[in-house]
Amino acid sequence: IIPLQYVCNFVAPLKPKVDGYIKHESFFDSRQVDAFGDGEALLWPLDKQLASCGNDTNAQPQFNMIPIETRVRIEFCGPKVGSAQSTMVIESDFFGPTDPLSLLTIVNIMQMRHAFFTLDWEDTSLMVGQYWHPLIVPTCYPNTISYNSGLPFEPFAQCPQLRVTHHSRYISYIAAALMQLNSPSAGPIGLSTTYERNAIVPNIHVQAYAHAADHLFGLALDYKLLRPQLVTDTDFKEHAVIGSVATAVYMGLKFGQWTINTKALYGQNMTDFSMMGGYAVHTIEPVTHKHTYTNLGVLAWWADVYCTKERYEPGLFVGASKNLGALETIHPELPNTIFALGQNIDTVMRISPRIRYFFSNEFPLSLEAEYTSAAYGTITPNGTVGCTHSVGNARLLLALY
């Protein structure tokens, strides 16, 4: 057992800063929903499921209370490494990992949210460890009360990465290599990081952004490669891979007390970001059963507006997402040849007003109303969805921090 005195003598020079919060959420849904974390991170309402006499079994409302977003963050000021200043960060919550077999989130278990160190020089920094995927920009992000933070219109993924950021006079640049951990892709064996690991090539990301006064403007480009399987069901070695791209433009504007953040994104195979889309089998060779694949694309946009006052902070989030289908035709053995989220959804739309009231800076009371509509239909051979009908869910969320 290490004496506490020695631990304190070691930690004290690192100047640890402990941060975080306890969050209790109570929420009501007007119907059954597709969500992670016991319903906390809502994606979209479930489609109609008709029982005898034409009753929709998914029209059942639900209610829950959950504190799993509770979070702790520890930041250390590390030693000098040459001329660079080092910083170390560890952050965790109780949202828990996703079970690849059941696809369910195992809540109430601590998970590694962020764990990284940075080396900062005068105009360049190096980040090593797990942090937000660069498609997620913390300075231009939905300020929602809900844990979903704009899902499925805004990407959500934390990834192990090597990231270099360089600041010039007017523009900053990001280059990063990443792998999957908390946010795996879909494939023949379910959600797994195996597909990216077997492809060998890491996820590559480049980005540029600029500040003009208090405003922010950015452009991002992302590429990842997956190898869905190593052997066919007829015992032939499989070499097929699927490469996917995503690009985003974002803008953050500040006018006094008002903040406006918005982002438009086009993405292929966005399952690992908990967004619509994925990929599908294009062809199957008759003898060897070797596959070729095609991407399913999605177009998403969101905007978030809020006003920061002394005790009140009203805000509004709106988002829309469109299934663009596949670049090539999908093999007719549906749906076993599609590896995606929301493959039978054409569009998803959301409007979500909210308000925070601050009893003090450390104790806000928050209320958010969220209406999400999804247009379900029939999957066509090119991956688009036709003959649609809309299903809506109204959520009322109360949160205490």
PDB file of N, CA and C in Angstrom, residues 62-142:
ATOM      1  N   GLN A  62     -43.587   6.316 -22.845  1.00  0.00           N
ATOM      2  CA  GLN A  62     -42.664   5.801 -21.842  1.00  0.00           C
ATOM      3  C   GLN A  62     -42.067   6.958 -21.046  1.00  0.00           C
ATOM      4  N   PHE A  63     -41.593   6.613 -19.838  1.00  0.00           N
ATOM      5  CA  PHE A  63     -41.011   7.607 -18.931  1.00  0.00           C
ATOM      6  C   PHE A  63     -39.793   6.988 -18.259  1.00  0.00           C
ATOM      7  N   ASN A  64     -38.784   7.820 -18.000  1.00  0.00           N
ATOM      8  CA  ASN A  64     -37.584   7.315 -17.340  1.00  0.00           C
ATOM      9  C   ASN A  64     -36.896   8.423 -16.554  1.00  0.00           C
ATOM     10  N   MET A  65     -36.137   8.023 -15.532  1.00  0.00           N
ATOM     11  CA  MET A  65     -35.211   8.892 -14.798  1.00  0.00           C
ATOM     12  C   MET A  65     -33.840   8.238 -14.861  1.00  0.00           C
ATOM     13  N   ILE A  66     -32.818   9.038 -15.152  1.00  0.00           N
ATOM     14  CA  ILE A  66     -31.501   8.433 -15.331  1.00  0.00           C
ATOM     15  C   ILE A  66     -30.405   9.457 -15.035  1.00  0.00           C
ATOM     16  N   PRO A  67     -29.336   9.041 -14.300  1.00  0.00           N
ATOM     17  CA  PRO A  67     -28.242   9.960 -13.976  1.00  0.00           C
ATOM     18  C   PRO A  67     -26.911   9.571 -14.614  1.00  0.00           C
ATOM     19  N   ILE A  68     -26.933   8.758 -15.698  1.00  0.00           N
ATOM     20  CA  ILE A  68     -25.685   8.163 -16.185  1.00  0.00           C
ATOM     21  C   ILE A  68     -24.779   9.152 -16.926  1.00  0.00           C
ATOM     22  N   GLU A  69     -25.273  10.350 -17.255  1.00  0.00           N
ATOM     23  CA  GLU A  69     -24.382  11.340 -17.877  1.00  0.00           C
ATOM     24  C   GLU A  69     -23.420  11.949 -16.864  1.00  0.00           C
ATOM     25  N   THR A  70     -23.647  11.720 -15.580  1.00  0.00           N
ATOM     26  CA  THR A  70     -22.758  12.225 -14.529  1.00  0.00           C
ATOM     27  C   THR A  70     -21.304  11.999 -14.936  1.00  0.00           C
ATOM     28  N   ARG A  71     -20.488  13.022 -14.819  1.00  0.00           N
ATOM     29  CA  ARG A  71     -19.166  13.020 -15.450  1.00  0.00           C
ATOM     30  C   ARG A  71     -18.099  13.563 -14.519  1.00  0.00           C
ATOM     31  N   VAL A  72     -16.892  13.014 -14.628  1.00  0.00           N
ATOM     32  CA  VAL A  72     -15.748  13.525 -13.883  1.00  0.00           C
ATOM     33  C   VAL A  72     -14.575  13.693 -14.843  1.00  0.00           C
ATOM     34  N   ARG A  73     -13.851  14.778 -14.663  1.00  0.00           N
ATOM     35  CA  ARG A  73     -12.711  15.109 -15.531  1.00  0.00           C
ATOM     36  C   ARG A  73     -11.544  15.547 -14.667  1.00  0.00           C
ATOM     37  N   ILE A  74     -10.382  14.981 -14.917  1.00  0.00           N
ATOM     38  CA  ILE A  74      -9.157  15.341 -14.198  1.00  0.00           C
ATOM     39  C   ILE A  74      -8.126  15.807 -15.215  1.00  0.00           C
ATOM     40  N   GLU A  75      -7.593  16.983 -15.003  1.00  0.00           N
ATOM     41  CA  GLU A  75      -6.596  17.557 -15.920  1.00  0.00           C
ATOM     42  C   GLU A  75      -5.312  17.832 -15.149  1.00  0.00           C
ATOM     43  N   PHE A  76      -4.198  17.403 -15.700  1.00  0.00           N
ATOM     44  CA  PHE A  76      -2.889  17.599 -15.079  1.00  0.00           C
ATOM     45  C   PHE A  76      -2.035  18.499 -15.955  1.00  0.00           C
ATOM     46  N   CYS A  77      -1.311  19.370 -15.333  1.00  0.00           N
ATOM     47  CA  CYS A  77      -0.300  20.176 -16.026  1.00  0.00           C
ATOM     48  C   CYS A  77       1.007  19.395 -15.960  1.00  0.00           C
ATOM     49  N   GLY A  78       1.409  18.815 -17.082  1.00  0.00           N
ATOM     50  CA  GLY A  78       2.567  17.935 -17.108  1.00  0.00           C
ATOM     51  C   GLY A  78       3.884  18.681 -17.213  1.00  0.00           C
ATOM     52  N   PRO A  79       4.974  17.922 -17.299  1.00  0.00           N
ATOM     53  CA  PRO A  79       6.309  18.539 -17.368  1.00  0.00           C
ATOM     54  C   PRO A  79       6.603  19.116 -18.746  1.00  0.00           C
ATOM     55  N   LYS A  80       7.636  19.896 -18.844  1.00  0.00           N
ATOM     56  CA  LYS A  80       8.132  20.388 -20.125  1.00  0.00           C
ATOM     57  C   LYS A  80       8.784  19.245 -20.888  1.00  0.00           C
ATOM     58  N   VAL A  81       8.488  19.162 -22.186  1.00  0.00           N
ATOM     59  CA  VAL A  81       9.133  18.185 -23.065  1.00  0.00           C
ATOM     60  C   VAL A  81       9.855  18.990 -24.138  1.00  0.00           C
ATOM     61  N   GLY A  82      11.135  19.228 -23.903  1.00  0.00           N
ATOM     62  CA  GLY A  82      11.856  20.161 -24.753  1.00  0.00           C
ATOM     63  C   GLY A  82      11.287  21.555 -24.546  1.00  0.00           C
ATOM     64  N   SER A  83      10.828  22.170 -25.629  1.00  0.00           N
ATOM     65  CA  SER A  83      10.211  23.501 -25.521  1.00  0.00           C
ATOM     66  C   SER A  83       8.693  23.430 -25.440  1.00  0.00           C
ATOM     67  N   ALA A  84       8.149  22.212 -25.398  1.00  0.00           N
ATOM     68  CA  ALA A  84       6.688  22.047 -25.396  1.00  0.00           C
ATOM     69  C   ALA A  84       6.176  21.852 -23.981  1.00  0.00           C
ATOM     70  N   GLN A  85       5.006  22.432 -23.702  1.00  0.00           N
ATOM     71  CA  GLN A  85       4.322  22.223 -22.432  1.00  0.00           C
ATOM     72  C   GLN A  85       3.347  21.062 -22.590  1.00  0.00           C
ATOM     73  N   SER A  86       3.362  20.112 -21.660  1.00  0.00           N
ATOM     74  CA  SER A  86       2.481  18.957 -21.746  1.00  0.00           C
ATOM     75  C   SER A  86       1.292  19.117 -20.815  1.00  0.00           C
ATOM     76  N   THR A  87       0.163  18.560 -21.238  1.00  0.00           N
ATOM     77  CA  THR A  87      -1.069  18.531 -20.454  1.00  0.00           C
ATOM     78  C   THR A  87      -1.694  17.149 -20.597  1.00  0.00           C
ATOM     79  N   MET A  88      -2.256  16.618 -19.507  1.00  0.00           N
ATOM     80  CA  MET A  88      -2.889  15.302 -19.532  1.00  0.00           C
ATOM     81  C   MET A  88      -4.325  15.420 -19.045  1.00  0.00           C
ATOM     82  N   VAL A  89      -5.241  14.725 -19.725  1.00  0.00           N
ATOM     83  CA  VAL A  89      -6.659  14.790 -19.392  1.00  0.00           C
ATOM     84  C   VAL A  89      -7.236  13.374 -19.357  1.00  0.00           C
ATOM     85  N   ILE A  90      -8.007  13.083 -18.303  1.00  0.00           N
ATOM     86  CA  ILE A  90      -8.782  11.842 -18.209  1.00  0.00           C
ATOM     87  C   ILE A  90     -10.215  12.232 -17.880  1.00  0.00           C
ATOM     88  N   GLU A  91     -11.166  11.728 -18.661  1.00  0.00           N
ATOM     89  CA  GLU A  91     -12.573  12.061 -18.451  1.00  0.00           C
ATOM     90  C   GLU A  91     -13.422  10.795 -18.592  1.00  0.00           C
ATOM     91  N   SER A  92     -14.376  10.635 -17.684  1.00  0.00           N
ATOM     92  CA  SER A  92     -15.209   9.437 -17.692  1.00  0.00           C
ATOM     93  C   SER A  92     -16.637   9.786 -17.319  1.00  0.00           C
ATOM     94  N   ASP A  93     -17.578   8.955 -17.799  1.00  0.00           N
ATOM     95  CA  ASP A  93     -18.967   9.047 -17.365  1.00  0.00           C
ATOM     96  C   ASP A  93     -19.495   7.635 -17.145  1.00  0.00           C
ATOM     97  N   PHE A  94     -20.796   7.512 -16.905  1.00  0.00           N
ATOM     98  CA  PHE A  94     -21.391   6.226 -16.583  1.00  0.00           C
ATOM     99  C   PHE A  94     -22.301   5.737 -17.705  1.00  0.00           C
ATOM    100  N   PHE A  95     -22.089   6.268 -18.912  1.00  0.00           N
ATOM    101  CA  PHE A  95     -22.945   5.888 -20.039  1.00  0.00           C
ATOM    102  C   PHE A  95     -22.714   4.445 -20.453  1.00  0.00           C
ATOM    103  N   GLY A  96     -21.503   3.944 -20.247  1.00  0.00           N
ATOM    104  CA  GLY A  96     -21.206   2.539 -20.496  1.00  0.00           C
ATOM    105  C   GLY A  96     -20.928   2.227 -21.951  1.00  0.00           C
ATOM    106  N   PRO A  97     -20.312   1.069 -22.221  1.00  0.00           N
ATOM    107  CA  PRO A  97     -20.005   0.662 -23.597  1.00  0.00           C
ATOM    108  C   PRO A  97     -21.209   0.015 -24.272  1.00  0.00           C
ATOM    109  N   THR A  98     -21.086  -0.203 -25.585  1.00  0.00           N
ATOM    110  CA  THR A  98     -22.112  -0.906 -26.349  1.00  0.00           C
ATOM    111  C   THR A  98     -21.701  -2.358 -26.531  1.00  0.00           C
ATOM    112  N   ASP A  99     -22.597  -3.276 -26.190  1.00  0.00           N
ATOM    113  CA  ASP A  99     -22.343  -4.703 -26.357  1.00  0.00           C
ATOM    114  C   ASP A  99     -22.449  -5.052 -27.840  1.00  0.00           C
ATOM    115  N   PRO A 100     -21.349  -5.489 -28.501  1.00  0.00           N
ATOM    116  CA  PRO A 100     -21.392  -5.768 -29.942  1.00  0.00           C
ATOM    117  C   PRO A 100     -22.368  -6.876 -30.307  1.00  0.00           C
ATOM    118  N   LEU A 101     -22.690  -7.786 -29.371  1.00  0.00           N
ATOM    119  CA  LEU A 101     -23.571  -8.904 -29.685  1.00  0.00           C
ATOM    120  C   LEU A 101     -25.034  -8.496 -29.646  1.00  0.00           C
ATOM    121  N   SER A 102     -25.425  -7.768 -28.611  1.00  0.00           N
ATOM    122  CA  SER A 102     -26.826  -7.378 -28.477  1.00  0.00           C
ATOM    123  C   SER A 102     -27.119  -5.997 -29.038  1.00  0.00           C
ATOM    124  N   LEU A 103     -26.063  -5.223 -29.334  1.00  0.00           N
ATOM    125  CA  LEU A 103     -26.171  -3.842 -29.819  1.00  0.00           C
ATOM    126  C   LEU A 103     -26.801  -2.923 -28.784  1.00  0.00           C
ATOM    127  N   LEU A 104     -26.854  -3.361 -27.517  1.00  0.00           N
ATOM    128  CA  LEU A 104     -27.417  -2.555 -26.453  1.00  0.00           C
ATOM    129  C   LEU A 104     -26.296  -1.890 -25.652  1.00  0.00           C
ATOM    130  N   THR A 105     -26.571  -0.679 -25.175  1.00  0.00           N
ATOM    131  CA  THR A 105     -25.602   0.013 -24.333  1.00  0.00           C
ATOM    132  C   THR A 105     -25.705  -0.522 -22.909  1.00  0.00           C
ATOM    133  N   ILE A 106     -24.554  -0.906 -22.350  1.00  0.00           N
ATOM    134  CA  ILE A 106     -24.516  -1.433 -20.987  1.00  0.00           C
ATOM    135  C   ILE A 106     -24.351  -0.238 -20.054  1.00  0.00           C
ATOM    136  N   VAL A 107     -25.462   0.320 -19.585  1.00  0.00           N
ATOM    137  CA  VAL A 107     -25.430   1.557 -18.819  1.00  0.00           C
ATOM    138  C   VAL A 107     -25.001   1.298 -17.382  1.00  0.00           C
ATOM    139  N   ASN A 108     -24.719   2.389 -16.689  1.00  0.00           N
ATOM    140  CA  ASN A 108     -24.367   2.365 -15.271  1.00  0.00           C
ATOM    141  C   ASN A 108     -22.978   1.775 -15.038  1.00  0.00           C
ATOM    142  N   ILE A 109     -22.135   1.782 -16.076  1.00  0.00           N
ATOM    143  CA  ILE A 109     -20.753   1.332 -15.982  1.00  0.00           C
ATOM    144  C   ILE A 109     -19.862   2.473 -16.459  1.00  0.00           C
ATOM    145  N   MET A 110     -18.783   2.728 -15.737  1.00  0.00           N
ATOM    146  CA  MET A 110     -17.871   3.802 -16.142  1.00  0.00           C
ATOM    147  C   MET A 110     -17.199   3.445 -17.459  1.00  0.00           C
ATOM    148  N   GLN A 111     -17.067   4.441 -18.328  1.00  0.00           N
ATOM    149  CA  GLN A 111     -16.386   4.248 -19.599  1.00  0.00           C
ATOM    150  C   GLN A 111     -15.325   5.328 -19.773  1.00  0.00           C
ATOM    151  N   MET A 112     -14.287   4.995 -20.537  1.00  0.00           N
ATOM    152  CA  MET A 112     -13.276   5.981 -20.888  1.00  0.00           C
ATOM    153  C   MET A 112     -13.862   6.891 -21.965  1.00  0.00           C
ATOM    154  N   ARG A 113     -14.170   8.091 -21.577  1.00  0.00           N
ATOM    155  CA  ARG A 113     -14.723   9.059 -22.517  1.00  0.00           C
ATOM    156  C   ARG A 113     -13.588   9.746 -23.264  1.00  0.00           C
ATOM    157  N   HIS A 114     -12.728  10.427 -22.537  1.00  0.00           N
ATOM    158  CA  HIS A 114     -11.527  11.041 -23.094  1.00  0.00           C
ATOM    159  C   HIS A 114     -10.327  10.634 -22.254  1.00  0.00           C
ATOM    160  N   ALA A 115      -9.211  10.391 -22.903  1.00  0.00           N
ATOM    161  CA  ALA A 115      -7.950  10.101 -22.209  1.00  0.00           C
ATOM    162  C   ALA A 115      -6.827  10.450 -23.175  1.00  0.00           C
ATOM    163  N   PHE A 116      -6.203  11.605 -22.977  1.00  0.00           N
ATOM    164  CA  PHE A 116      -5.203  12.060 -23.938  1.00  0.00           C
ATOM    165  C   PHE A 116      -4.182  12.972 -23.253  1.00  0.00           C
ATOM    166  N   PHE A 117      -3.049  13.172 -23.941  1.00  0.00           N
ATOM    167  CA  PHE A 117      -2.115  14.213 -23.520  1.00  0.00           C
ATOM    168  C   PHE A 117      -1.781  15.071 -24.730  1.00  0.00           C
ATOM    169  N   THR A 118      -1.423  16.306 -24.484  1.00  0.00           N
ATOM    170  CA  THR A 118      -1.066  17.235 -25.544  1.00  0.00           C
ATOM    171  C   THR A 118       0.315  17.808 -25.282  1.00  0.00           C
ATOM    172  N   LEU A 119       1.019  18.092 -26.353  1.00  0.00           N
ATOM    173  CA  LEU A 119       2.269  18.832 -26.315  1.00  0.00           C
ATOM    174  C   LEU A 119       2.048  20.117 -27.102  1.00  0.00           C
ATOM    175  N   ASP A 120       2.213  21.254 -26.438  1.00  0.00           N
ATOM    176  CA  ASP A 120       1.912  22.545 -27.044  1.00  0.00           C
ATOM    177  C   ASP A 120       3.185  23.362 -27.228  1.00  0.00           C
ATOM    178  N   TRP A 121       3.464  23.678 -28.495  1.00  0.00           N
ATOM    179  CA  TRP A 121       4.514  24.615 -28.839  1.00  0.00           C
ATOM    180  C   TRP A 121       3.880  25.971 -29.120  1.00  0.00           C
ATOM    181  N   GLU A 122       4.633  26.901 -29.633  1.00  0.00           N
ATOM    182  CA  GLU A 122       4.134  28.268 -29.828  1.00  0.00           C
ATOM    183  C   GLU A 122       2.963  28.310 -30.798  1.00  0.00           C
ATOM    184  N   ASP A 123       3.061  27.599 -31.926  1.00  0.00           N
ATOM    185  CA  ASP A 123       1.978  27.644 -32.917  1.00  0.00           C
ATOM    186  C   ASP A 123       1.532  26.260 -33.385  1.00  0.00           C
ATOM    187  N   THR A 124       1.985  25.203 -32.714  1.00  0.00           N
ATOM    188  CA  THR A 124       1.646  23.839 -33.097  1.00  0.00           C
ATOM    189  C   THR A 124       1.383  23.011 -31.851  1.00  0.00           C
ATOM    190  N   SER A 125       0.431  22.095 -31.935  1.00  0.00           N
ATOM    191  CA  SER A 125       0.163  21.196 -30.823  1.00  0.00           C
ATOM    192  C   SER A 125      -0.025  19.772 -31.341  1.00  0.00           C
ATOM    193  N   LEU A 126       0.365  18.804 -30.515  1.00  0.00           N
ATOM    194  CA  LEU A 126       0.203  17.398 -30.811  1.00  0.00           C
ATOM    195  C   LEU A 126      -0.686  16.777 -29.750  1.00  0.00           C
ATOM    196  N   MET A 127      -1.734  16.081 -30.168  1.00  0.00           N
ATOM    197  CA  MET A 127      -2.623  15.368 -29.245  1.00  0.00           C
ATOM    198  C   MET A 127      -2.486  13.872 -29.491  1.00  0.00           C
ATOM    199  N   VAL A 128      -2.340  13.110 -28.410  1.00  0.00           N
ATOM    200  CA  VAL A 128      -2.214  11.662 -28.489  1.00  0.00           C
ATOM    201  C   VAL A 128      -3.168  11.046 -27.472  1.00  0.00           C
ATOM    202  N   GLY A 129      -4.045  10.147 -27.912  1.00  0.00           N
ATOM    203  CA  GLY A 129      -4.978   9.496 -27.003  1.00  0.00           C
ATOM    204  C   GLY A 129      -6.385   9.506 -27.574  1.00  0.00           C
ATOM    205  N   GLN A 130      -7.371   9.406 -26.696  1.00  0.00           N
ATOM    206  CA  GLN A 130      -8.769   9.366 -27.127  1.00  0.00           C
ATOM    207  C   GLN A 130      -9.455  10.696 -26.852  1.00  0.00           C
ATOM    208  N   TYR A 131     -10.118  11.201 -27.903  1.00  0.00           N
ATOM    209  CA  TYR A 131     -10.836  12.471 -27.807  1.00  0.00           C
ATOM    210  C   TYR A 131     -11.929  12.444 -28.871  1.00  0.00           C
ATOM    211  N   TRP A 132     -12.690  13.551 -28.957  1.00  0.00           N
ATOM    212  CA  TRP A 132     -13.700  13.669 -30.004  1.00  0.00           C
ATOM    213  C   TRP A 132     -13.079  13.434 -31.378  1.00  0.00           C
ATOM    214  N   HIS A 133     -13.797  12.744 -32.251  1.00  0.00           N
ATOM    215  CA  HIS A 133     -13.412  12.689 -33.651  1.00  0.00           C
ATOM    216  C   HIS A 133     -13.404  14.118 -34.185  1.00  0.00           C
ATOM    217  N   PRO A 134     -12.438  14.490 -35.051  1.00  0.00           N
ATOM    218  CA  PRO A 134     -12.360  15.890 -35.514  1.00  0.00           C
ATOM    219  C   PRO A 134     -13.594  16.398 -36.249  1.00  0.00           C
ATOM    220  N   LEU A 135     -14.468  15.478 -36.747  1.00  0.00           N
ATOM    221  CA  LEU A 135     -15.727  15.952 -37.339  1.00  0.00           C
ATOM    222  C   LEU A 135     -16.615  16.623 -36.299  1.00  0.00           C
ATOM    223  N   ILE A 136     -16.368  16.324 -35.023  1.00  0.00           N
ATOM    224  CA  ILE A 136     -17.087  16.999 -33.938  1.00  0.00           C
ATOM    225  C   ILE A 136     -16.228  18.176 -33.488  1.00  0.00           C
ATOM    226  N   VAL A 137     -16.767  19.371 -33.572  1.00  0.00           N
ATOM    227  CA  VAL A 137     -16.030  20.595 -33.243  1.00  0.00           C
ATOM    228  C   VAL A 137     -16.626  21.170 -31.967  1.00  0.00           C
ATOM    229  N   PRO A 138     -15.952  21.049 -30.809  1.00  0.00           N
ATOM    230  CA  PRO A 138     -16.532  21.509 -29.546  1.00  0.00           C
ATOM    231  C   PRO A 138     -16.904  22.989 -29.524  1.00  0.00           C
ATOM    232  N   THR A 139     -16.229  23.808 -30.331  1.00  0.00           N
ATOM    233  CA  THR A 139     -16.538  25.234 -30.369  1.00  0.00           C
ATOM    234  C   THR A 139     -17.679  25.564 -31.338  1.00  0.00           C
ATOM    235  N   CYS A 140     -18.191  24.552 -32.037  1.00  0.00           N
ATOM    236  CA  CYS A 140     -19.356  24.725 -32.917  1.00  0.00           C
ATOM    237  C   CYS A 140     -20.188  23.461 -32.792  1.00  0.00           C
ATOM    238  N   TYR A 141     -20.988  23.401 -31.722  1.00  0.00           N
ATOM    239  CA  TYR A 141     -21.634  22.158 -31.314  1.00  0.00           C
ATOM    240  C   TYR A 141     -23.026  22.468 -30.786  1.00  0.00           C
ATOM    241  N   PRO A 142     -23.998  21.575 -31.004  1.00  0.00           N
ATOM    242  CA  PRO A 142     -25.332  21.828 -30.451  1.00  0.00           C
ATOM    243  C   PRO A 142     -25.297  21.914 -28.924  1.00  0.00           C
TER     244      PRO A 142
END
